[in-house]
């Protein structure tokens, strides 16, 4: 794992090792059982302390989360990463579905589409902002031939990303860097292109992360993104809308959801030229992006899809909760495992409802260019 570049605080790294251990393990149960139970319980309590019931949650509470976004997001992914990999694989994002298209093929196509639209290719230095465990970075590296720097604020995810990249022979085509995307540890005009897949929503303000992306891009470089946004139909003053947004926030470690128009204005505010923008969740697809969470098995295209949906659907999520409950009760799973699964269930329900009511999109797609001068 020599291709990890860390600007991590000693405290972050020590916490990650205390919670997860030093070795990268595979398999949901192996990872869950190996956690330090006391540290996991403390992390769960810390995360949940940021949230209240949606009826009681105030703008002041949201402001506190925004001010503490680094810790909030880092704690969330320390708790949720193993559950993500168990249910979703190593590419933590949604995708469009063609009728007849298998789940993991759709996930890869979503990544290929972004790379193709950005015209990524060999000999390009590309930054992946919010890289997770590196699924998209590896796929795009294979697809485009570009050199990818995966950038993330979570030591646990980066350690896994490096191992997975090495297994695929990509250790010389990828590097993994720890840091805060509001204060990136890169020189000005370092990268030919930058992309972010469902990641920059964690920023306390779009301008903060977009301005850093603008800074590290070379003049003429492209920033491509799938952004999580509330649509223009969203009304913060509507209690039902607020409840859905709050469920998305608490279940995904997001300080505050924002509308698509806020993202576009933020790009312009920091100096980008917006080349293209489109909500890819609103293009009339017969099979909707949220169908795996919705649990409509009629839309599954293969036995592998059925297995995947069995984990991600409501029935599958309930089963996982009960499994965690039993393992936690007998002392095998760490304290807080059930609570983690419960807030992930909250997220899934809110995401589906937000999608069905056209209040939320996980794929507000845009290309933005840094001017040559």
GROMACS .gro file of C-alpha atoms in nm:
model
  373
    1UNK     CA    1   0.000   0.000   0.000
    2UNK     CA    2   0.292   0.232  -0.068
    3UNK     CA    3   0.082   0.439  -0.308
    4UNK     CA    4  -0.114   0.599  -0.021
    5UNK     CA    5  -0.015   0.960   0.046
    6UNK     CA    6  -0.150   1.066   0.383
    7UNK     CA    7  -0.191   1.414   0.522
    8UNK     CA    8  -0.408   1.261   0.791
    9UNK     CA    9  -0.406   1.388   1.144
   10UNK     CA   10  -0.250   1.147   1.390
   11UNK     CA   11  -0.581   1.137   1.575
   12UNK     CA   12  -0.778   1.030   1.264
   13UNK     CA   13  -0.535   0.755   1.177
   14UNK     CA   14  -0.515   0.627   1.533
   15UNK     CA   15  -0.894   0.618   1.557
   16UNK     CA   16  -0.926   0.426   1.229
   17UNK     CA   17  -0.673   0.166   1.344
   18UNK     CA   18  -0.837   0.138   1.685
   19UNK     CA   19  -1.179   0.079   1.529
   20UNK     CA   20  -1.095  -0.136   1.226
   21UNK     CA   21  -0.758  -0.289   1.311
   22UNK     CA   22  -0.445  -0.273   1.098
   23UNK     CA   23  -0.523  -0.536   0.835
   24UNK     CA   24  -0.763  -0.502   0.542
   25UNK     CA   25  -1.018  -0.782   0.561
   26UNK     CA   26  -1.277  -0.896   0.309
   27UNK     CA   27  -1.632  -1.007   0.380
   28UNK     CA   28  -1.904  -0.822   0.568
   29UNK     CA   29  -1.915  -1.050   0.871
   30UNK     CA   30  -1.537  -1.067   0.902
   31UNK     CA   31  -1.516  -0.688   0.904
   32UNK     CA   32  -1.813  -0.643   1.137
   33UNK     CA   33  -1.697  -0.894   1.396
   34UNK     CA   34  -1.340  -0.764   1.397
   35UNK     CA   35  -1.435  -0.409   1.503
   36UNK     CA   36  -1.331  -0.279   1.842
   37UNK     CA   37  -1.667  -0.291   2.016
   38UNK     CA   38  -1.612   0.000   2.255
   39UNK     CA   39  -1.472   0.230   1.988
   40UNK     CA   40  -1.757   0.142   1.750
   41UNK     CA   41  -2.014   0.221   2.018
   42UNK     CA   42  -1.851   0.556   2.087
   43UNK     CA   43  -1.841   0.640   1.716
   44UNK     CA   44  -2.209   0.551   1.674
   45UNK     CA   45  -2.312   0.767   1.969
   46UNK     CA   46  -2.100   1.053   1.837
   47UNK     CA   47  -2.259   1.037   1.492
   48UNK     CA   48  -2.617   1.017   1.617
   49UNK     CA   49  -2.558   1.308   1.856
   50UNK     CA   50  -2.560   1.540   1.554
   51UNK     CA   51  -2.920   1.460   1.466
   52UNK     CA   52  -3.267   1.514   1.606
   53UNK     CA   53  -3.614   1.409   1.501
   54UNK     CA   54  -3.698   1.598   1.179
   55UNK     CA   55  -3.977   1.787   1.358
   56UNK     CA   56  -3.730   1.911   1.619
   57UNK     CA   57  -3.431   1.968   1.391
   58UNK     CA   58  -3.363   2.340   1.348
   59UNK     CA   59  -3.152   2.559   1.122
   60UNK     CA   60  -2.917   2.599   1.417
   61UNK     CA   61  -2.873   2.221   1.432
   62UNK     CA   62  -2.798   2.213   1.059
   63UNK     CA   63  -2.547   2.495   1.103
   64UNK     CA   64  -2.367   2.294   1.372
   65UNK     CA   65  -2.344   1.996   1.137
   66UNK     CA   66  -2.209   2.219   0.861
   67UNK     CA   67  -1.945   2.352   1.097
   68UNK     CA   68  -1.846   2.000   1.197
   69UNK     CA   69  -1.873   1.841   0.852
   70UNK     CA   70  -1.527   1.679   0.849
   71UNK     CA   71  -1.583   1.482   1.167
   72UNK     CA   72  -1.943   1.407   1.073
   73UNK     CA   73  -1.853   1.264   0.732
   74UNK     CA   74  -1.547   1.077   0.854
   75UNK     CA   75  -1.740   0.913   1.138
   76UNK     CA   76  -2.024   0.823   0.902
   77UNK     CA   77  -1.794   0.637   0.662
   78UNK     CA   78  -1.609   0.466   0.945
   79UNK     CA   79  -1.946   0.321   1.042
   80UNK     CA   80  -2.112   0.269   0.703
   81UNK     CA   81  -1.839   0.153   0.463
   82UNK     CA   82  -1.869  -0.219   0.539
   83UNK     CA   83  -2.247  -0.204   0.498
   84UNK     CA   84  -2.203  -0.022   0.165
   85UNK     CA   85  -1.966  -0.284   0.030
   86UNK     CA   86  -2.195  -0.563   0.149
   87UNK     CA   87  -2.497  -0.422  -0.031
   88UNK     CA   88  -2.357  -0.221  -0.319
   89UNK     CA   89  -2.008  -0.342  -0.407
   90UNK     CA   90  -1.712  -0.104  -0.422
   91UNK     CA   91  -1.871   0.172  -0.633
   92UNK     CA   92  -2.086   0.370  -0.392
   93UNK     CA   93  -2.322   0.540  -0.634
   94UNK     CA   94  -2.649   0.508  -0.820
   95UNK     CA   95  -2.689   0.475  -1.196
   96UNK     CA   96  -2.939   0.479  -1.478
   97UNK     CA   97  -3.075   0.149  -1.607
   98UNK     CA   98  -3.155   0.047  -1.959
   99UNK     CA   99  -3.432  -0.210  -1.979
  100UNK     CA  100  -3.262  -0.547  -1.962
  101UNK     CA  101  -2.939  -0.412  -1.810
  102UNK     CA  102  -2.784  -0.583  -1.508
  103UNK     CA  103  -2.706  -0.383  -1.195
  104UNK     CA  104  -2.325  -0.395  -1.200
  105UNK     CA  105  -2.313  -0.338  -1.575
  106UNK     CA  106  -2.520  -0.024  -1.522
  107UNK     CA  107  -2.285   0.093  -1.246
  108UNK     CA  108  -1.984   0.055  -1.478
  109UNK     CA  109  -2.163   0.227  -1.767
  110UNK     CA  110  -2.241   0.525  -1.544
  111UNK     CA  111  -1.868   0.560  -1.476
  112UNK     CA  112  -1.776   0.511  -1.841
  113UNK     CA  113  -2.028   0.776  -1.945
  114UNK     CA  114  -1.869   1.033  -1.717
  115UNK     CA  115  -1.519   0.948  -1.837
  116UNK     CA  116  -1.627   0.964  -2.201
  117UNK     CA  117  -1.807   1.295  -2.161
  118UNK     CA  118  -1.494   1.438  -1.997
  119UNK     CA  119  -1.279   1.289  -2.277
  120UNK     CA  120  -1.039   1.127  -2.032
  121UNK     CA  121  -0.750   0.940  -2.186
  122UNK     CA  122  -0.395   0.807  -2.143
  123UNK     CA  123  -0.128   1.043  -2.010
  124UNK     CA  124  -0.388   1.254  -1.829
  125UNK     CA  125  -0.360   1.325  -1.457
  126UNK     CA  126  -0.709   1.302  -1.311
  127UNK     CA  127  -0.835   1.369  -0.958
  128UNK     CA  128  -1.125   1.171  -0.808
  129UNK     CA  129  -1.273   1.386  -0.529
  130UNK     CA  130  -1.436   1.168  -0.264
  131UNK     CA  131  -1.312   0.838  -0.404
  132UNK     CA  132  -1.462   0.599  -0.147
  133UNK     CA  133  -1.291   0.259  -0.166
  134UNK     CA  134  -1.190   0.333  -0.524
  135UNK     CA  135  -1.443   0.141  -0.735
  136UNK     CA  136  -1.504   0.423  -0.986
  137UNK     CA  137  -1.136   0.521  -0.993
  138UNK     CA  138  -1.032   0.167  -1.084
  139UNK     CA  139  -1.301   0.133  -1.349
  140UNK     CA  140  -1.219   0.470  -1.504
  141UNK     CA  141  -0.845   0.394  -1.494
  142UNK     CA  142  -0.906   0.070  -1.685
  143UNK     CA  143  -1.152   0.236  -1.926
  144UNK     CA  144  -0.959   0.554  -2.006
  145UNK     CA  145  -0.595   0.476  -1.937
  146UNK     CA  146  -0.568   0.793  -1.727
  147UNK     CA  147  -0.367   0.814  -1.406
  148UNK     CA  148  -0.611   0.860  -1.118
  149UNK     CA  149  -0.548   1.022  -0.781
  150UNK     CA  150  -0.817   0.910  -0.539
  151UNK     CA  151  -0.877   1.176  -0.273
  152UNK     CA  152  -1.069   1.109   0.044
  153UNK     CA  153  -1.090   1.202   0.411
  154UNK     CA  154  -1.127   0.849   0.548
  155UNK     CA  155  -0.825   0.635   0.629
  156UNK     CA  156  -1.024   0.311   0.637
  157UNK     CA  157  -1.159   0.359   0.286
  158UNK     CA  158  -0.820   0.459   0.147
  159UNK     CA  159  -0.651   0.151   0.291
  160UNK     CA  160  -0.910  -0.065   0.119
  161UNK     CA  161  -0.883   0.131  -0.207
  162UNK     CA  162  -0.508   0.071  -0.222
  163UNK     CA  163  -0.545  -0.304  -0.167
  164UNK     CA  164  -0.817  -0.336  -0.432
  165UNK     CA  165  -0.611  -0.136  -0.684
  166UNK     CA  166  -0.309  -0.358  -0.625
  167UNK     CA  167  -0.521  -0.669  -0.684
  168UNK     CA  168  -0.620  -0.531  -1.024
  169UNK     CA  169  -0.264  -0.437  -1.119
  170UNK     CA  170  -0.331  -0.063  -1.094
  171UNK     CA  171  -0.075   0.029  -0.830
  172UNK     CA  172   0.126   0.228  -1.088
  173UNK     CA  173  -0.182   0.398  -1.233
  174UNK     CA  174  -0.344   0.510  -0.908
  175UNK     CA  175  -0.245   0.692  -0.593
  176UNK     CA  176  -0.460   0.748  -0.285
  177UNK     CA  177  -0.441   1.070  -0.086
  178UNK     CA  178  -0.597   1.157   0.247
  179UNK     CA  179  -0.718   1.510   0.312
  180UNK     CA  180  -0.995   1.767   0.339
  181UNK     CA  181  -1.150   1.860   0.005
  182UNK     CA  182  -1.211   2.213   0.130
  183UNK     CA  183  -0.831   2.251   0.169
  184UNK     CA  184  -0.672   2.019  -0.086
  185UNK     CA  185  -0.301   1.938  -0.041
  186UNK     CA  186  -0.223   1.985  -0.412
  187UNK     CA  187  -0.045   2.261  -0.600
  188UNK     CA  188  -0.236   2.497  -0.828
  189UNK     CA  189  -0.303   2.369  -1.181
  190UNK     CA  190  -0.196   2.011  -1.105
  191UNK     CA  191  -0.466   1.809  -1.281
  192UNK     CA  192  -0.587   1.783  -1.640
  193UNK     CA  193  -0.935   1.689  -1.519
  194UNK     CA  194  -1.129   1.639  -1.196
  195UNK     CA  195  -1.442   1.438  -1.131
  196UNK     CA  196  -1.666   1.374  -0.832
  197UNK     CA  197  -1.931   1.105  -0.810
  198UNK     CA  198  -2.197   1.167  -0.544
  199UNK     CA  199  -1.934   1.302  -0.304
  200UNK     CA  200  -1.913   1.682  -0.293
  201UNK     CA  201  -2.261   1.697  -0.138
  202UNK     CA  202  -2.076   1.644   0.193
  203UNK     CA  203  -1.919   1.990   0.167
  204UNK     CA  204  -2.061   2.256   0.400
  205UNK     CA  205  -2.085   2.486   0.099
  206UNK     CA  206  -2.055   2.402  -0.270
  207UNK     CA  207  -1.838   2.707  -0.334
  208UNK     CA  208  -1.580   2.578  -0.088
  209UNK     CA  209  -1.511   2.248  -0.261
  210UNK     CA  210  -1.574   2.378  -0.614
  211UNK     CA  211  -1.322   2.659  -0.564
  212UNK     CA  212  -1.058   2.407  -0.458
  213UNK     CA  213  -1.133   2.194  -0.763
  214UNK     CA  214  -1.104   2.508  -0.978
  215UNK     CA  215  -0.767   2.587  -0.819
  216UNK     CA  216  -0.608   2.245  -0.876
  217UNK     CA  217  -0.734   2.217  -1.236
  218UNK     CA  218  -0.511   2.327  -1.520
  219UNK     CA  219  -0.651   2.612  -1.734
  220UNK     CA  220  -0.892   2.461  -1.985
  221UNK     CA  221  -0.943   2.157  -1.763
  222UNK     CA  222  -1.281   1.992  -1.714
  223UNK     CA  223  -1.466   1.919  -1.391
  224UNK     CA  224  -1.729   1.646  -1.433
  225UNK     CA  225  -1.973   1.559  -1.159
  226UNK     CA  226  -2.274   1.357  -1.054
  227UNK     CA  227  -2.407   1.572  -0.770
  228UNK     CA  228  -2.664   1.482  -0.506
  229UNK     CA  229  -2.926   1.757  -0.501
  230UNK     CA  230  -3.282   1.834  -0.416
  231UNK     CA  231  -3.468   1.928  -0.732
  232UNK     CA  232  -3.637   2.260  -0.796
  233UNK     CA  233  -3.966   2.099  -0.687
  234UNK     CA  234  -3.830   2.080  -0.332
  235UNK     CA  235  -3.984   2.322  -0.081
  236UNK     CA  236  -3.795   2.349   0.248
  237UNK     CA  237  -4.104   2.489   0.420
  238UNK     CA  238  -4.313   2.183   0.331
  239UNK     CA  239  -4.300   1.942   0.631
  240UNK     CA  240  -4.313   1.635   0.407
  241UNK     CA  241  -4.030   1.763   0.189
  242UNK     CA  242  -3.829   1.853   0.498
  243UNK     CA  243  -3.879   1.503   0.641
  244UNK     CA  244  -3.752   1.340   0.321
  245UNK     CA  245  -3.446   1.567   0.302
  246UNK     CA  246  -3.370   1.505   0.669
  247UNK     CA  247  -3.388   1.129   0.615
  248UNK     CA  248  -3.142   1.157   0.326
  249UNK     CA  249  -2.911   1.370   0.539
  250UNK     CA  250  -2.902   1.156   0.854
  251UNK     CA  251  -2.876   0.831   0.658
  252UNK     CA  252  -2.588   0.950   0.440
  253UNK     CA  253  -2.378   1.175   0.662
  254UNK     CA  254  -2.478   1.494   0.478
  255UNK     CA  255  -2.486   1.819   0.676
  256UNK     CA  256  -2.742   1.989   0.450
  257UNK     CA  257  -2.904   1.906   0.115
  258UNK     CA  258  -2.923   2.180  -0.151
  259UNK     CA  259  -3.104   2.236  -0.480
  260UNK     CA  260  -2.963   2.188  -0.829
  261UNK     CA  261  -2.975   2.564  -0.890
  262UNK     CA  262  -2.746   2.617  -0.591
  263UNK     CA  263  -2.486   2.386  -0.745
  264UNK     CA  264  -2.493   2.566  -1.081
  265UNK     CA  265  -2.467   2.908  -0.921
  266UNK     CA  266  -2.178   2.791  -0.705
  267UNK     CA  267  -1.987   2.676  -1.014
  268UNK     CA  268  -2.032   3.018  -1.173
  269UNK     CA  269  -1.943   3.196  -0.850
  270UNK     CA  270  -1.599   3.035  -0.835
  271UNK     CA  271  -1.519   3.100  -1.201
  272UNK     CA  272  -1.626   2.788  -1.392
  273UNK     CA  273  -1.789   2.799  -1.733
  274UNK     CA  274  -2.081   2.555  -1.720
  275UNK     CA  275  -2.059   2.350  -2.040
  276UNK     CA  276  -2.355   2.125  -1.974
  277UNK     CA  277  -2.596   2.038  -1.694
  278UNK     CA  278  -2.877   1.784  -1.683
  279UNK     CA  279  -3.068   1.586  -1.423
  280UNK     CA  280  -3.013   1.232  -1.551
  281UNK     CA  281  -3.279   1.106  -1.310
  282UNK     CA  282  -3.537   1.298  -1.513
  283UNK     CA  283  -3.496   1.162  -1.866
  284UNK     CA  284  -3.792   0.924  -1.879
  285UNK     CA  285  -3.615   0.598  -1.795
  286UNK     CA  286  -3.862   0.311  -1.760
  287UNK     CA  287  -3.645   0.148  -1.493
  288UNK     CA  288  -3.571   0.411  -1.230
  289UNK     CA  289  -3.238   0.461  -1.056
  290UNK     CA  290  -3.389   0.370  -0.718
  291UNK     CA  291  -3.540   0.035  -0.819
  292UNK     CA  292  -3.285  -0.180  -0.627
  293UNK     CA  293  -3.383  -0.004  -0.303
  294UNK     CA  294  -3.751  -0.010  -0.396
  295UNK     CA  295  -3.749  -0.389  -0.398
  296UNK     CA  296  -3.935  -0.452  -0.725
  297UNK     CA  297  -3.787  -0.790  -0.812
  298UNK     CA  298  -3.971  -0.790  -1.146
  299UNK     CA  299  -3.710  -0.546  -1.274
  300UNK     CA  300  -3.414  -0.768  -1.185
  301UNK     CA  301  -3.234  -0.886  -1.498
  302UNK     CA  302  -3.033  -1.184  -1.372
  303UNK     CA  303  -2.986  -1.416  -1.077
  304UNK     CA  304  -2.700  -1.192  -0.967
  305UNK     CA  305  -2.940  -0.896  -0.966
  306UNK     CA  306  -3.185  -1.092  -0.754
  307UNK     CA  307  -2.911  -1.168  -0.502
  308UNK     CA  308  -2.806  -0.802  -0.499
  309UNK     CA  309  -3.164  -0.683  -0.456
  310UNK     CA  310  -3.219  -0.938  -0.181
  311UNK     CA  311  -2.963  -0.744   0.020
  312UNK     CA  312  -3.066  -0.389  -0.079
  313UNK     CA  313  -3.446  -0.418  -0.079
  314UNK     CA  314  -3.665  -0.356   0.224
  315UNK     CA  315  -3.678  -0.726   0.305
  316UNK     CA  316  -3.302  -0.755   0.271
  317UNK     CA  317  -3.239  -0.451   0.489
  318UNK     CA  318  -3.475  -0.589   0.755
  319UNK     CA  319  -3.290  -0.921   0.746
  320UNK     CA  320  -2.955  -0.747   0.786
  321UNK     CA  321  -3.092  -0.552   1.082
  322UNK     CA  322  -3.206  -0.871   1.253
  323UNK     CA  323  -2.871  -1.038   1.185
  324UNK     CA  324  -2.690  -0.741   1.338
  325UNK     CA  325  -2.927  -0.748   1.634
  326UNK     CA  326  -2.847  -1.114   1.707
  327UNK     CA  327  -2.473  -1.071   1.656
  328UNK     CA  328  -2.468  -0.763   1.875
  329UNK     CA  329  -2.672  -0.938   2.147
  330UNK     CA  330  -2.428  -1.230   2.167
  331UNK     CA  331  -2.127  -1.001   2.166
  332UNK     CA  332  -1.992  -1.079   1.819
  333UNK     CA  333  -2.091  -0.756   1.645
  334UNK     CA  334  -1.987  -0.426   1.806
  335UNK     CA  335  -2.225  -0.202   1.995
  336UNK     CA  336  -2.408   0.031   1.759
  337UNK     CA  337  -2.426  -0.208   1.462
  338UNK     CA  338  -2.806  -0.213   1.474
  339UNK     CA  339  -2.819   0.167   1.499
  340UNK     CA  340  -2.595   0.199   1.194
  341UNK     CA  341  -2.815  -0.035   0.993
  342UNK     CA  342  -3.125   0.153   1.109
  343UNK     CA  343  -3.003   0.492   0.989
  344UNK     CA  344  -2.903   0.332   0.659
  345UNK     CA  345  -3.260   0.199   0.634
  346UNK     CA  346  -3.387   0.551   0.699
  347UNK     CA  347  -3.169   0.671   0.414
  348UNK     CA  348  -3.294   0.406   0.172
  349UNK     CA  349  -3.659   0.484   0.244
  350UNK     CA  350  -3.602   0.859   0.207
  351UNK     CA  351  -3.406   0.816  -0.116
  352UNK     CA  352  -3.681   0.607  -0.273
  353UNK     CA  353  -3.952   0.847  -0.161
  354UNK     CA  354  -3.749   1.146  -0.277
  355UNK     CA  355  -3.702   0.981  -0.615
  356UNK     CA  356  -4.064   0.881  -0.653
  357UNK     CA  357  -4.183   1.233  -0.570
  358UNK     CA  358  -3.913   1.385  -0.795
  359UNK     CA  359  -3.775   1.586  -0.505
  360UNK     CA  360  -3.425   1.437  -0.508
  361UNK     CA  361  -3.167   1.335  -0.766
  362UNK     CA  362  -2.839   1.147  -0.710
  363UNK     CA  363  -2.723   1.225  -1.063
  364UNK     CA  364  -2.739   1.594  -1.137
  365UNK     CA  365  -2.476   1.577  -1.409
  366UNK     CA  366  -2.264   1.869  -1.515
  367UNK     CA  367  -1.946   1.950  -1.701
  368UNK     CA  368  -1.768   2.272  -1.610
  369UNK     CA  369  -1.452   2.415  -1.766
  370UNK     CA  370  -1.182   2.629  -1.610
  371UNK     CA  371  -1.118   2.917  -1.853
  372UNK     CA  372  -0.784   2.933  -2.029
  373UNK     CA  373  -0.721   3.280  -1.893
   0.00000   0.00000   0.00000
